[in-house]
Coordinates of C-alpha atoms and ligand atoms in Angstrom, one line a residue:
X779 CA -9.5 8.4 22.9
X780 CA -12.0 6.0 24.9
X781 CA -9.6 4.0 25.4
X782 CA -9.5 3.8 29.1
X783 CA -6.5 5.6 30.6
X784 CA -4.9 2.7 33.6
X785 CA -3.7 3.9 36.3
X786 CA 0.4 4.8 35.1
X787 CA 3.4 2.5 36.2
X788 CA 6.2 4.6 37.2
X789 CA 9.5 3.6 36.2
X790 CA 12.3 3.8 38.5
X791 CA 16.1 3.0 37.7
X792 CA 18.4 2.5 40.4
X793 CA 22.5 1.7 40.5
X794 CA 22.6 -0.5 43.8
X795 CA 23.8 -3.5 45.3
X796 CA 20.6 -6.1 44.9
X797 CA 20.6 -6.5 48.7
X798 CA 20.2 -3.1 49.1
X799 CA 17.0 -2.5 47.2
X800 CA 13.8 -1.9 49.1
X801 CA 10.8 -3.3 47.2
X802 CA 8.0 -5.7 47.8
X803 CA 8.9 -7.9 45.2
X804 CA 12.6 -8.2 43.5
X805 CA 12.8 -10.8 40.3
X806 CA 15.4 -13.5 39.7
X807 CA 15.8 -15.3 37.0
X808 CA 16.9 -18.9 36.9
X809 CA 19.0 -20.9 34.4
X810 CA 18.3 -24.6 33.8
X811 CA 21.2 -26.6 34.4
X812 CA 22.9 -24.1 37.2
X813 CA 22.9 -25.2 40.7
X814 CA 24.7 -22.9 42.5
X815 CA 23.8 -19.2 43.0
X816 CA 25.3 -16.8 40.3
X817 CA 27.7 -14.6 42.2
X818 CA 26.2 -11.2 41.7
X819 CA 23.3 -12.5 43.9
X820 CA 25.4 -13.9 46.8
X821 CA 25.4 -10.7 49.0
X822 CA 21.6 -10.5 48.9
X823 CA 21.4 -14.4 49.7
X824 CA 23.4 -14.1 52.6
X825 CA 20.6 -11.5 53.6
X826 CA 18.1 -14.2 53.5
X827 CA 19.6 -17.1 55.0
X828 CA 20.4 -19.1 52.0
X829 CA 17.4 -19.9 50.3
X830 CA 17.9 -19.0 47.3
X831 CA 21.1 -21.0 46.8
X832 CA 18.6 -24.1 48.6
X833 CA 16.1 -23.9 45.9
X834 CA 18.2 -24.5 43.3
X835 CA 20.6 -26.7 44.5
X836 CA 17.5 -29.0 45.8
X837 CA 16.0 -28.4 42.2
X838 CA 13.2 -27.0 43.7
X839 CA 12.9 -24.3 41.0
X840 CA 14.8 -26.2 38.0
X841 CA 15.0 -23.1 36.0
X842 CA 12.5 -24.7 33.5
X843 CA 11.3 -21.9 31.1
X844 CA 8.5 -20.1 33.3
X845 CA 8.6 -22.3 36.1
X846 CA 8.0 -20.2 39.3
X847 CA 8.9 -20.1 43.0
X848 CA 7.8 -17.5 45.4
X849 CA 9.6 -17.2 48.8
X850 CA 8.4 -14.9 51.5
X851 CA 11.1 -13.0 53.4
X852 CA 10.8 -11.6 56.8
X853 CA 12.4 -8.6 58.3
X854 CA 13.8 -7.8 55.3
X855 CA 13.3 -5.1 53.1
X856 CA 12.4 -7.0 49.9
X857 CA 9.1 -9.2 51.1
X858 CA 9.0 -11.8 48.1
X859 CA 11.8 -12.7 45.3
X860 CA 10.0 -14.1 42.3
X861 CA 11.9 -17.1 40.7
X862 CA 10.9 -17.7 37.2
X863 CA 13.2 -20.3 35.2
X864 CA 14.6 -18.5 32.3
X865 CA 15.8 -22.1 30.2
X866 CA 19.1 -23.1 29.6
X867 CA 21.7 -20.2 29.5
X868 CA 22.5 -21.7 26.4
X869 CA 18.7 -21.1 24.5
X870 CA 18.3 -17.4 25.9
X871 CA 16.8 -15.0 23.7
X872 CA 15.6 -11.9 24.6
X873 CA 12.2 -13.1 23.9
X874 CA 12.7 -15.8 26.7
X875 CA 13.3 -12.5 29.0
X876 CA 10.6 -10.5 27.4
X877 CA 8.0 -13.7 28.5
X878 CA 9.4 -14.4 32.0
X879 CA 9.2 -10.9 33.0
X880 CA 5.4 -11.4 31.6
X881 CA 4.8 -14.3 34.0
X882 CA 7.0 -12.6 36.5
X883 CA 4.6 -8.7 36.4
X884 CA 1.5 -11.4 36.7
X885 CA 2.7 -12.9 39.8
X886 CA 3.5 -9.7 41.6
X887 CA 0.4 -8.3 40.6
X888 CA -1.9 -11.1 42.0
X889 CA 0.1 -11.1 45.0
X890 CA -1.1 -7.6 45.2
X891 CA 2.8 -6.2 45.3
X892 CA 2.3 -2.5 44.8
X893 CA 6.1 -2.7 43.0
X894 CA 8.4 -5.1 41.6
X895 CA 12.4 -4.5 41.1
X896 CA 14.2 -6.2 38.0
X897 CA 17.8 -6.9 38.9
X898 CA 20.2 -6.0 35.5
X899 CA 24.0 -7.0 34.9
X900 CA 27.3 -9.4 34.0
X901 CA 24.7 -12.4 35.0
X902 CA 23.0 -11.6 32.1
X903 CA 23.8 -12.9 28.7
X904 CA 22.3 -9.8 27.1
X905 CA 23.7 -6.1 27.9
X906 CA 21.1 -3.8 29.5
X907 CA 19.7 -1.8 27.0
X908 CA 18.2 -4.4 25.4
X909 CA 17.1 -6.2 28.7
X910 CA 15.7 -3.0 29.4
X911 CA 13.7 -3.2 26.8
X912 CA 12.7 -7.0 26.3
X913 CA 11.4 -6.0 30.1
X914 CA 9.2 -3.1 29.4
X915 CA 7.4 -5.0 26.2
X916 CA 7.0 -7.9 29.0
X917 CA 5.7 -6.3 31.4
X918 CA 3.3 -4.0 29.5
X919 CA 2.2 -6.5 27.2
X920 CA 2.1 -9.4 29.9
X921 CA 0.0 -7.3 32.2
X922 CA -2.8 -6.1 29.6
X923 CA -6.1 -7.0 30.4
X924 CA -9.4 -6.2 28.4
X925 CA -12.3 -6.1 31.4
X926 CA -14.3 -2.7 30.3
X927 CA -17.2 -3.8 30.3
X928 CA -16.7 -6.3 33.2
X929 CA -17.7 -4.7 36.3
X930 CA -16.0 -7.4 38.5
X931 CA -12.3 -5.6 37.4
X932 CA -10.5 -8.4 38.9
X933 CA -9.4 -6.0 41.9
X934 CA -7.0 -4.4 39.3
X935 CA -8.0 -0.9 39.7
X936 CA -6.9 -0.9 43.3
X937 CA -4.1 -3.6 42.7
X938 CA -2.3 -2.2 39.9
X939 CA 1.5 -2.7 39.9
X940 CA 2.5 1.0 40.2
X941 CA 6.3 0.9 40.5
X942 CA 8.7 -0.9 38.8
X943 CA 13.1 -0.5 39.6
X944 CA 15.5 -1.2 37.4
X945 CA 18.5 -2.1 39.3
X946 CA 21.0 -1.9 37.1
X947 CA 25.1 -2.6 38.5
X948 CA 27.4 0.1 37.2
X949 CA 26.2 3.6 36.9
X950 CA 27.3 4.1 33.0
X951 CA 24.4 1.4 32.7
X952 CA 21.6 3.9 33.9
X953 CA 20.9 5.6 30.7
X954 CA 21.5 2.6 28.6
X955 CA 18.5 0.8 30.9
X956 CA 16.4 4.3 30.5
X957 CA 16.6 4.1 26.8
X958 CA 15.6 0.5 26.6
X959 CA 12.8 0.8 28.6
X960 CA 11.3 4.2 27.3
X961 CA 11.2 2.3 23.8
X962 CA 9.9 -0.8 24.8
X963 CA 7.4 1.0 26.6
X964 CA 6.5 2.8 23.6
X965 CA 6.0 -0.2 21.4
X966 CA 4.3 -2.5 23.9
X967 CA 1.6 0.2 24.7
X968 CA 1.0 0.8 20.9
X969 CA 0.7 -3.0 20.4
X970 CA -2.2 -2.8 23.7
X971 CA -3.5 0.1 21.6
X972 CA -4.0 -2.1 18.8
X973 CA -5.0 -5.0 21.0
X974 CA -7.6 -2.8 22.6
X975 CA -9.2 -1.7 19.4
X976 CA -9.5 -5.6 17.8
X977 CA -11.1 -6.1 21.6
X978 CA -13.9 -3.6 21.3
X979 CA -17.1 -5.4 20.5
X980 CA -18.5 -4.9 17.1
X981 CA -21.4 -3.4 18.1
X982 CA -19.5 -0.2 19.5
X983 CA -16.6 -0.8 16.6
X984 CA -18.3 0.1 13.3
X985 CA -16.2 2.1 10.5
X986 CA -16.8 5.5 11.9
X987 CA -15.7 4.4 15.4
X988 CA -12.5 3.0 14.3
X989 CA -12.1 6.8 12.3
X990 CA -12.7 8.4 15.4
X991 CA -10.0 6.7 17.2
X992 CA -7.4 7.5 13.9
X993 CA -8.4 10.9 14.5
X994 CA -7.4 11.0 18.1
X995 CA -4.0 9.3 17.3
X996 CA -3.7 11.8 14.6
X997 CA -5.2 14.9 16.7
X998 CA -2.4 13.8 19.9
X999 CA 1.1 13.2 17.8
X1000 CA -0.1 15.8 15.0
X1001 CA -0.4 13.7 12.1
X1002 CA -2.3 14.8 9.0
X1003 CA -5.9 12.5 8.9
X1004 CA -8.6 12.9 6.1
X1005 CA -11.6 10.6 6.5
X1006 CA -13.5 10.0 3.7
X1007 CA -17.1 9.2 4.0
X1008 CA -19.3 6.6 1.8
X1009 CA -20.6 9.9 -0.8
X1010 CA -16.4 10.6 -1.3
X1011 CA -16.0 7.3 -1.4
X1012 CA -18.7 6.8 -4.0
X1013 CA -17.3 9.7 -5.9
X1014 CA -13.8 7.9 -6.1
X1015 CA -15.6 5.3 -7.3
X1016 CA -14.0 2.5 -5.2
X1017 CA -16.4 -0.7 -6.3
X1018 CA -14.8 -3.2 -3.8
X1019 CA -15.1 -0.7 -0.6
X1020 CA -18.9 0.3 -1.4
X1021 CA -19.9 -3.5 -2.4
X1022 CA -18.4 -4.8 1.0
X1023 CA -19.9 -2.1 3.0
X1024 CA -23.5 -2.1 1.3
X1025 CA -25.6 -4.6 3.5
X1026 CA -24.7 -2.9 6.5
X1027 CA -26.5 0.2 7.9
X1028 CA -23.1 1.3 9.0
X1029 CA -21.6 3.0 6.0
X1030 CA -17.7 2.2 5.0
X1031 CA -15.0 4.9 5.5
X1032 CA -11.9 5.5 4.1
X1033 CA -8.6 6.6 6.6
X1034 CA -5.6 8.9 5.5
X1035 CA -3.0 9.8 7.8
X1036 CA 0.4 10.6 7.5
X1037 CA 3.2 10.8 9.2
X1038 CA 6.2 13.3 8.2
X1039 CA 9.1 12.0 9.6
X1040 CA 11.7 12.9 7.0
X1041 CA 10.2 15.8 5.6
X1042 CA 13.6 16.2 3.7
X1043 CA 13.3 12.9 2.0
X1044 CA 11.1 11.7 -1.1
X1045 CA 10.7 8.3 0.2
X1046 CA 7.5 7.2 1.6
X1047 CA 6.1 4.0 3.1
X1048 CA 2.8 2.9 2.3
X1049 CA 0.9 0.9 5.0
X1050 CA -2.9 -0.5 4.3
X1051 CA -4.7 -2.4 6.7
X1052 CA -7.9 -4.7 6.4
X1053 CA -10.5 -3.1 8.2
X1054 CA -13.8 -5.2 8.3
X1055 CA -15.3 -4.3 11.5
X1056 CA -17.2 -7.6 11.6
X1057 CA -16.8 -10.2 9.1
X1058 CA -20.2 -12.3 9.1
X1059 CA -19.7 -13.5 5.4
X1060 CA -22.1 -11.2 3.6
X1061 CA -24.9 -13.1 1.7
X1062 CA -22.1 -15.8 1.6
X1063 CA -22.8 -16.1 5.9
X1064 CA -20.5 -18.2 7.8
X1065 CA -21.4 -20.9 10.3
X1066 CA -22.5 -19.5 13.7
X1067 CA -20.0 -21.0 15.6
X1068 CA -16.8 -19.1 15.8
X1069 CA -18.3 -16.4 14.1
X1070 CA -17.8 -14.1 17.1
X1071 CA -14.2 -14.1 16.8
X1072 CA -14.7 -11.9 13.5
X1073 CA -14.8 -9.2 15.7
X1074 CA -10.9 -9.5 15.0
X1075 CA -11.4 -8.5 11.1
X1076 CA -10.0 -5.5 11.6
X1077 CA -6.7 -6.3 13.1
X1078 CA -4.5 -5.0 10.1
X1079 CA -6.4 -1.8 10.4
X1080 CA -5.4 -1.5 14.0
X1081 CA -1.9 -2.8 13.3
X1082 CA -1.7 -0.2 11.0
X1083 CA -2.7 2.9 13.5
X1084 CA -0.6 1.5 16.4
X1085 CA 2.4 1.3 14.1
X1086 CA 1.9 4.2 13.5
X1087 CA 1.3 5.6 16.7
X1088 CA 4.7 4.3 17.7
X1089 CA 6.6 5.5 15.0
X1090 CA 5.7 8.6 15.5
X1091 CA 6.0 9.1 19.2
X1092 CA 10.1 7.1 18.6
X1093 CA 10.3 10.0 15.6
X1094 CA 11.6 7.6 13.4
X1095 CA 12.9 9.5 10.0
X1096 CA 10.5 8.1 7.7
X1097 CA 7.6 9.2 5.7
X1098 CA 4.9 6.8 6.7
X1099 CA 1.5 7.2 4.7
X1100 CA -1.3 4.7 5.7
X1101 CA -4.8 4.0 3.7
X1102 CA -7.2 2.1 6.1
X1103 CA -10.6 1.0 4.1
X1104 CA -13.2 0.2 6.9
X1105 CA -16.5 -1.1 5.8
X1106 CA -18.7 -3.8 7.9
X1107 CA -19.8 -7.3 6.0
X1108 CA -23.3 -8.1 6.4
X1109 CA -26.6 -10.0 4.5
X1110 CA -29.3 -7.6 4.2
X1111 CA -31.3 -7.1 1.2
X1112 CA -28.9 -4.1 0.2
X1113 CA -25.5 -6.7 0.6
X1114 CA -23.7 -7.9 -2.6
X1115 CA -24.2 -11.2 -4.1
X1116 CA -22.5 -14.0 -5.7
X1117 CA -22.7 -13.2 -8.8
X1118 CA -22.4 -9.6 -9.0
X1119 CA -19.9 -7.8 -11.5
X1120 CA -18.2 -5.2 -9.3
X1121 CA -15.9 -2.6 -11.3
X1122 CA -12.9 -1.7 -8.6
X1123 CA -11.1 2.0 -8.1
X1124 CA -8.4 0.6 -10.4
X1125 CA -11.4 0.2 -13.5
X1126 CA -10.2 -3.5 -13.1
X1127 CA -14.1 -5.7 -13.1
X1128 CA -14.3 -8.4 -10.2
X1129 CA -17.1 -11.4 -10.7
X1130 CA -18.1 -11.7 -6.7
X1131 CA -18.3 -16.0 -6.3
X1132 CA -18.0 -15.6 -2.3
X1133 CA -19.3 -12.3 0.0
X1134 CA -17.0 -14.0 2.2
X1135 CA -14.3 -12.9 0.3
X1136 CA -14.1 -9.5 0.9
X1137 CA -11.0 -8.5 2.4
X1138 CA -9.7 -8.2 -0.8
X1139 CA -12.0 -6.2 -2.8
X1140 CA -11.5 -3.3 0.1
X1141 CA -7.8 -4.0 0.2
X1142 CA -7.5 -4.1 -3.5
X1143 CA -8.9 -0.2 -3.5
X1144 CA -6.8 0.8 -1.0
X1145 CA -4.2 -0.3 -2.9
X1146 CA -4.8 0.7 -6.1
X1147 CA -5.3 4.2 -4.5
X1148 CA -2.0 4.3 -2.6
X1149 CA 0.1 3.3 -5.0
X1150 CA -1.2 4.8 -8.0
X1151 CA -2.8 7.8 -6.7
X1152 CA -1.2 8.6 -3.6
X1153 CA 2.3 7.1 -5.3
X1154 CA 4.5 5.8 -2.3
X1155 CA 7.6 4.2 -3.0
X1156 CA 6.3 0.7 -1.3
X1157 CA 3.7 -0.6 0.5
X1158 CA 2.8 -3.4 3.1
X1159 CA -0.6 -4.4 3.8
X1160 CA -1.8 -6.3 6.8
X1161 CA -4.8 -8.8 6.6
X1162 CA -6.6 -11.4 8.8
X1163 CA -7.4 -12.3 4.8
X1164 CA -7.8 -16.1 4.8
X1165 CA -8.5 -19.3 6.7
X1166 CA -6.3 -21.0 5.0
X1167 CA -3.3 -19.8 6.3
X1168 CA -4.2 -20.5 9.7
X1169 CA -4.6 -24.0 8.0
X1170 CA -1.1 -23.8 6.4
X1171 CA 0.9 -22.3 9.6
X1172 CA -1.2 -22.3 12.7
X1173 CA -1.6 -19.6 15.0
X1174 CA 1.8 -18.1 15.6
X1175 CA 3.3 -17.6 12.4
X1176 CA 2.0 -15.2 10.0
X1177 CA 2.2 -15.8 5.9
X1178 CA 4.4 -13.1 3.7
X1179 CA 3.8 -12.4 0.4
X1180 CA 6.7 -10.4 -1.5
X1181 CA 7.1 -9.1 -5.2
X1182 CA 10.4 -7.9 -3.9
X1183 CA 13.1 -9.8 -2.2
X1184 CA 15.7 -6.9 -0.8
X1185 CA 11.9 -5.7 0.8
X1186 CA 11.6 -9.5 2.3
X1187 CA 14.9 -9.2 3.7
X1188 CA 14.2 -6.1 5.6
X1189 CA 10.7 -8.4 6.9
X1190 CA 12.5 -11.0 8.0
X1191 CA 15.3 -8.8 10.1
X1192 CA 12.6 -6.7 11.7
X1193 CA 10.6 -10.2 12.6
X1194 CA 13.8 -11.3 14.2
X1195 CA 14.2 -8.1 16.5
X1196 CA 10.7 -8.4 17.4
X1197 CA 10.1 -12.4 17.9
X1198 CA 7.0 -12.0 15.9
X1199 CA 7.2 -15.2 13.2
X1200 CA 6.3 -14.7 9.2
X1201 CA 6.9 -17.5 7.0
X1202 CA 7.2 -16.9 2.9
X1203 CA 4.7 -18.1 1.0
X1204 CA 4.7 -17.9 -2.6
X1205 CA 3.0 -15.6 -5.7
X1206 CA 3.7 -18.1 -8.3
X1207 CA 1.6 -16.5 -12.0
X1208 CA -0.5 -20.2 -11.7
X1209 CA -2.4 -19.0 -8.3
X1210 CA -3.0 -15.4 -10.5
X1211 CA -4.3 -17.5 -13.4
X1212 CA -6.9 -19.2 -10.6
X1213 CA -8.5 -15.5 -9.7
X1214 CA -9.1 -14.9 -14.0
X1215 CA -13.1 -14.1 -14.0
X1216 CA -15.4 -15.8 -16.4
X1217 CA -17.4 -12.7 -17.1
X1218 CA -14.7 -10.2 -15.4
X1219 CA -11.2 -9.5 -15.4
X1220 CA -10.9 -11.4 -12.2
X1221 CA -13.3 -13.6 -9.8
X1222 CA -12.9 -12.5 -5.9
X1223 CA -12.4 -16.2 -4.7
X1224 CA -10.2 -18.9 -6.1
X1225 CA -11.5 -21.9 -4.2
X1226 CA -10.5 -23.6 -1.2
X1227 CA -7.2 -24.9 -2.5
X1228 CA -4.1 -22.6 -1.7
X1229 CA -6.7 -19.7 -1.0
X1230 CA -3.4 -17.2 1.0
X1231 CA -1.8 -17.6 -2.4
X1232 CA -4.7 -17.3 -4.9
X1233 CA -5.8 -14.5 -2.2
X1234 CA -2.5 -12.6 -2.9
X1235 CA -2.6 -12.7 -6.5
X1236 CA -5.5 -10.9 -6.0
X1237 CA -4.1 -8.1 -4.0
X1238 CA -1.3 -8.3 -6.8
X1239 CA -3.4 -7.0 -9.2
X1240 CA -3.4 -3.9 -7.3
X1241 CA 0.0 -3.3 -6.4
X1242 CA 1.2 -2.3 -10.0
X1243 CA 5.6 -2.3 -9.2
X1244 CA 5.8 -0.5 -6.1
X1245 CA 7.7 -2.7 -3.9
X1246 CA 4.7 -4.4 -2.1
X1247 CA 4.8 -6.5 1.4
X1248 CA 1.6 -8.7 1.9
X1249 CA 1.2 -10.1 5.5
X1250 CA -1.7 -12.7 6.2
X1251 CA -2.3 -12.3 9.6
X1252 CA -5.8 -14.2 10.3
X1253 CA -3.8 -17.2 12.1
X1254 CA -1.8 -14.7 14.5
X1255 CA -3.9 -11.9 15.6
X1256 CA -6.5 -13.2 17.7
X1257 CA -6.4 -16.0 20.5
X1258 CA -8.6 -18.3 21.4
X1259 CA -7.9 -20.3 24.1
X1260 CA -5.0 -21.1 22.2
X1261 CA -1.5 -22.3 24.3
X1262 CA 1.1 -22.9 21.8
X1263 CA 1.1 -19.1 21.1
X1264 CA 1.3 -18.0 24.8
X1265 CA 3.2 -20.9 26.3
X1266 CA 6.4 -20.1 24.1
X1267 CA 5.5 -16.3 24.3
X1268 CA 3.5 -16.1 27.9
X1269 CA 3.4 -11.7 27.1
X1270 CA 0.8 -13.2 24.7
X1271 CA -2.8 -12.9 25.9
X1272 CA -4.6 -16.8 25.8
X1273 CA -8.2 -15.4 24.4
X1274 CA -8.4 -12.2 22.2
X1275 CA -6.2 -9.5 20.1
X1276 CA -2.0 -10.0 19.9
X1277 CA -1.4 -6.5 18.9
X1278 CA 0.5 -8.8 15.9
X1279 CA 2.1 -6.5 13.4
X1280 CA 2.6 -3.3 15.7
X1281 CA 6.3 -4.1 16.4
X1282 CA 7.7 -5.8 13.4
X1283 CA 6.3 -2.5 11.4
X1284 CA 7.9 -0.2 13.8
X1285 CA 11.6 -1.7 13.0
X1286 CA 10.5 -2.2 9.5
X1287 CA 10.2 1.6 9.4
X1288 CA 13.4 1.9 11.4
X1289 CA 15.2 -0.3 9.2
X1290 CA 14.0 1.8 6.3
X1291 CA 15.2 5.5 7.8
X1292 CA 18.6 3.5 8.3
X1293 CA 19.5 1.9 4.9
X1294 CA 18.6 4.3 2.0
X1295 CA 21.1 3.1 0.2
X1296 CA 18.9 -0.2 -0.2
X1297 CA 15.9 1.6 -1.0
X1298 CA 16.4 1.9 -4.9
X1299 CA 17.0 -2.1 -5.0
X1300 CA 13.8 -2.7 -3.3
X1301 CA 12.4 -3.1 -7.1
X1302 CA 14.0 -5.9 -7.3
X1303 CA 11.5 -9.0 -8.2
X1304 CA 11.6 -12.0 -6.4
X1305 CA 8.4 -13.7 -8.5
X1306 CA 8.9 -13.2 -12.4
X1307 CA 5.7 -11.6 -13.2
Ligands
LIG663 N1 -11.9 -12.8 7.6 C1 -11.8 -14.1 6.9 C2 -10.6 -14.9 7.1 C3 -10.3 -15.4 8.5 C4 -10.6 -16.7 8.9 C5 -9.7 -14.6 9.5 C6 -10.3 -17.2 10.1 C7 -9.4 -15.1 10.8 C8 -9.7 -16.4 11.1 C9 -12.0 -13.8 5.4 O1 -12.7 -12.7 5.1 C10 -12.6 -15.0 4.8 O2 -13.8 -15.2 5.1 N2 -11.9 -15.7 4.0 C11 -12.4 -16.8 3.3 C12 -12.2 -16.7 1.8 C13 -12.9 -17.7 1.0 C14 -14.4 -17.4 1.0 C15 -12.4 -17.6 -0.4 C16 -11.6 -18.1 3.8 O3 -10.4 -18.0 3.9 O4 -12.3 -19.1 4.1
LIG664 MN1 -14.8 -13.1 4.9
LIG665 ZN1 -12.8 -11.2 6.5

């Protein structure tokens, strides 16, 4: 993979009095609202004089969520504690932990602290597995940087926080912390996978470059991959693909991969990502400012490999097939134009209003071709597909789309485990009756009013009855300069890719290889159709 290889942080987990661990920087959390020092840590302040018990009783450190102390200890074998207010015990969450042990890896690492040690147990209201966890997805995610092609690296080559102990209370808590962490590092490194890849600058990420990293993912966990090139594609006749990709000297590919993880069961998930590797609006060219950040176009696609990724190095027990269409919009005197009459993979004839629009003509192949060739049992696609649902919810909550509400459900649960925020927005047969063509079957753009909806109808067209998951992701995958997103979730980057998508899919997969039993009412419909 080019993906630059950092220099690995070792985990260590310890089962040790706090007072007795030796490392350059030890983490405490604070609560809002309490005073006097939690118990577990009175041996270690008695080590120090008191001062930890002096900052909060003076207020000091009010235990506001991420406010931060730092206090320097001499002649003692831990050389800074890191205070970082957790909130009110109250309001904990584990995404609360997952953020302050973001803001907490940060501070160690710009104080240069070659390690930091994360103190588990009873003063916790969460039980150490699942701190474990929340602290690996923190720390991984909190610490990524994107700086390969700055050659000023921030000193974080030499700097790196190598070492990080878990100091866990009770022995029978060691593997329980082990386990947590080993999968949270596993999901918050796939989510910097896919935040790396919406990084790379579109220049250097064009269709076949995106390929080439599916066929390292595929070529290092042994999945199966077939990459299909724009004369297959042509010869699968998929209209929306070729149209999109045509004014770009860069020709579109298609991505297969699949992951066996139930061999023994029929069931397969179908996962399709939008993969424009620059989105300049075709013919139909956006205004030059902000057009950079269409680098991003491609963050379903990515979502879609990292989950992927993740799922298979957890071996989760379910069949996971993904179709990735990857084609770059451009003018050019090749492009498409309003106006043209595009006939899709499904035979279904589009009327192109909008080059601009063109998410959904490669998203409607790919999903004609997965469900009714490739036949899984349902399928979730990932798209940064419209404005307006940045519009409609901003940029940390992501719009669903459902023709099934058992499959909803399973959205929503797997959200909640992974703090990521979708909101349902609906597929009512009016927005479908917007997206009838004049001169087509359908038009590719509904106008300005409700466009996520109108835009889903769309990809409905495409989806047949498989159980079908539609996640509009243009408001949530890439920052820019944006606070609301990182101040309530500071493991969130300010400026460029989330890696949105990665970890909801992962328990969406798990939650799948869990309840078969619920897989046969997925058909159920939630919108009459
Ligand atoms: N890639 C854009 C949507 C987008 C907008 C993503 C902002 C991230 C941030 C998509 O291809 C697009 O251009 N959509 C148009 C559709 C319209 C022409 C019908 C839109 O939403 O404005
Ligand atoms: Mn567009
Ligand atoms: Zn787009």
């Amino acid at each position: 993979m080019s993906q630059e290889k950092k220099s690995a942080m070792n985990v260590e987990i310890t089962c040790s009095p706090i007072h007795k661990v030796a490392a350059s920087s030890l983490f405490l959390p604070v609560f809002e609202e309490e005073k006097s020092l939690n118990p577990h840590f009175s041996k270690l302040d008695k080590t120090c004089a008191d001062v930890i018990a002096r900052i909060l009783e003076t207020g000091e450190n009010s235990g506001k969520f991420k406010e931060f102390s730092i206090v320097h200890l001499a002649n003692h074998p831990i050389s800074r504690i890191i205070l970082v207010g957790a909130g009110k015990r109250k309001d904990f969450s584990l995404n609360k932990w997952r953020g302050i042990l973001a803001k907490a890896a940060r501070i160690a690492r710009r104080a240069k602290s070659p390690d930091l040690a994360v103190p588990f147990g009873p003063f916790l209201p969460c039980n150490s597995q699942d701190a474990a966890q929340a602290a690996a997805e923190g720390i991984y995610l909190g610490l990524y940087r994107y700086e390969k092609f700055k050659n000023d690296k921030n000193g974080s080559e030499n700097n790196l926080l190598k070492k990080i102990h878990l100091v866990v209370s009770e022995e029978k808590e060691m593997e329980a912390a082990r386990k947590g962490w080993e999968k949270g590092k596993i999901l918050a490194e796939a989510a910097n996978f896919t935040r790396n890849l919406i990084n790379e600058p579109p220049n250097i990420m064009i269709p076949a470059f995106f390929a080439d990293q599916a066929r390292a993912v595929a070529k290092l966990l042994n999945l199966e991959i077939l990459v299909l090139e724009k004369d297959e594609i042509e010869k699968l006749e998929m209209g929306g693909l070729l149209s999109v990709g045509k004014g770009s000297s860069n020709p579109p590919r298609l991505v297969i991969l699949k992951y066996q993880g139930n061999p023994k069961s029929k069931f397969t998930l179908g996962l399709v990502g939008k993969g424009i590797t620059f989105d300049s609006g075709g013919i139909s060219i956006k205004p030059s400012e902000n057009m950079h950040t269409m680098t991003s176009d491609m963050s379903g696609a990515a979502a879609c490999l990292g989950a992927l990724k993740a799922a298979a190095e957890l071996k989760i027990p379910l069949n996971i097939l993904s179709v990735i269409p990857l084609a770059e919009n451009l003018p050019d005197g090749k492009a498409y134009k309003p106006g043209d009459i595009v006939k899709m993979y499904s035979g279904k004839t589009v009327e192109i209003i909008n080059t601009d629009a063109e998410g959904r003509m490669i998203l409607g192949d790919a999903l004609a071709y997965i469900t009714k060739t490739l036949k899984v049992d349902a399928v979730v696609d990932l798209a940064t597909l419209t404005g307006g649902v940045v519009v409609a919810l901003g940029q940390t909550v992501s719009g669903v789309f459902s023709s099934s509400e058992p499959f909803f459900q399973m959205l929503m649960k797997s959200a909640e485990k992974s703090s990521e925020k979708f909101w349902p927005l609906p597929l009512f047969e009016e927005y479908g009756t917007q997206m009838k063509g004049t001169l087509a079957d359908l038009k590719n753009s509904g106008g300005r009013y409700g466009s996520p909806c109108t835009a889903a109808a769309f990809l409905k067209e495409f989806v047949g009855e498989t159980p079908w998951l539609h996640l509009d992701i243009a408001g949530t995958a890439y920052m820019e300069s944006d606070k609301t997103a990182y101040q309530q979730n500071p493991y969130l980057p300010k400026n460029g890719a989330t890696g949105i998508g990665v970890r909801t899919l992962v328990y969406l997969a798990e939650e799948l290889s869990q309840n078969m039993s619920q897989l046969s009412s997925l058909k159920e419909v939630m919108v009459e159709s």
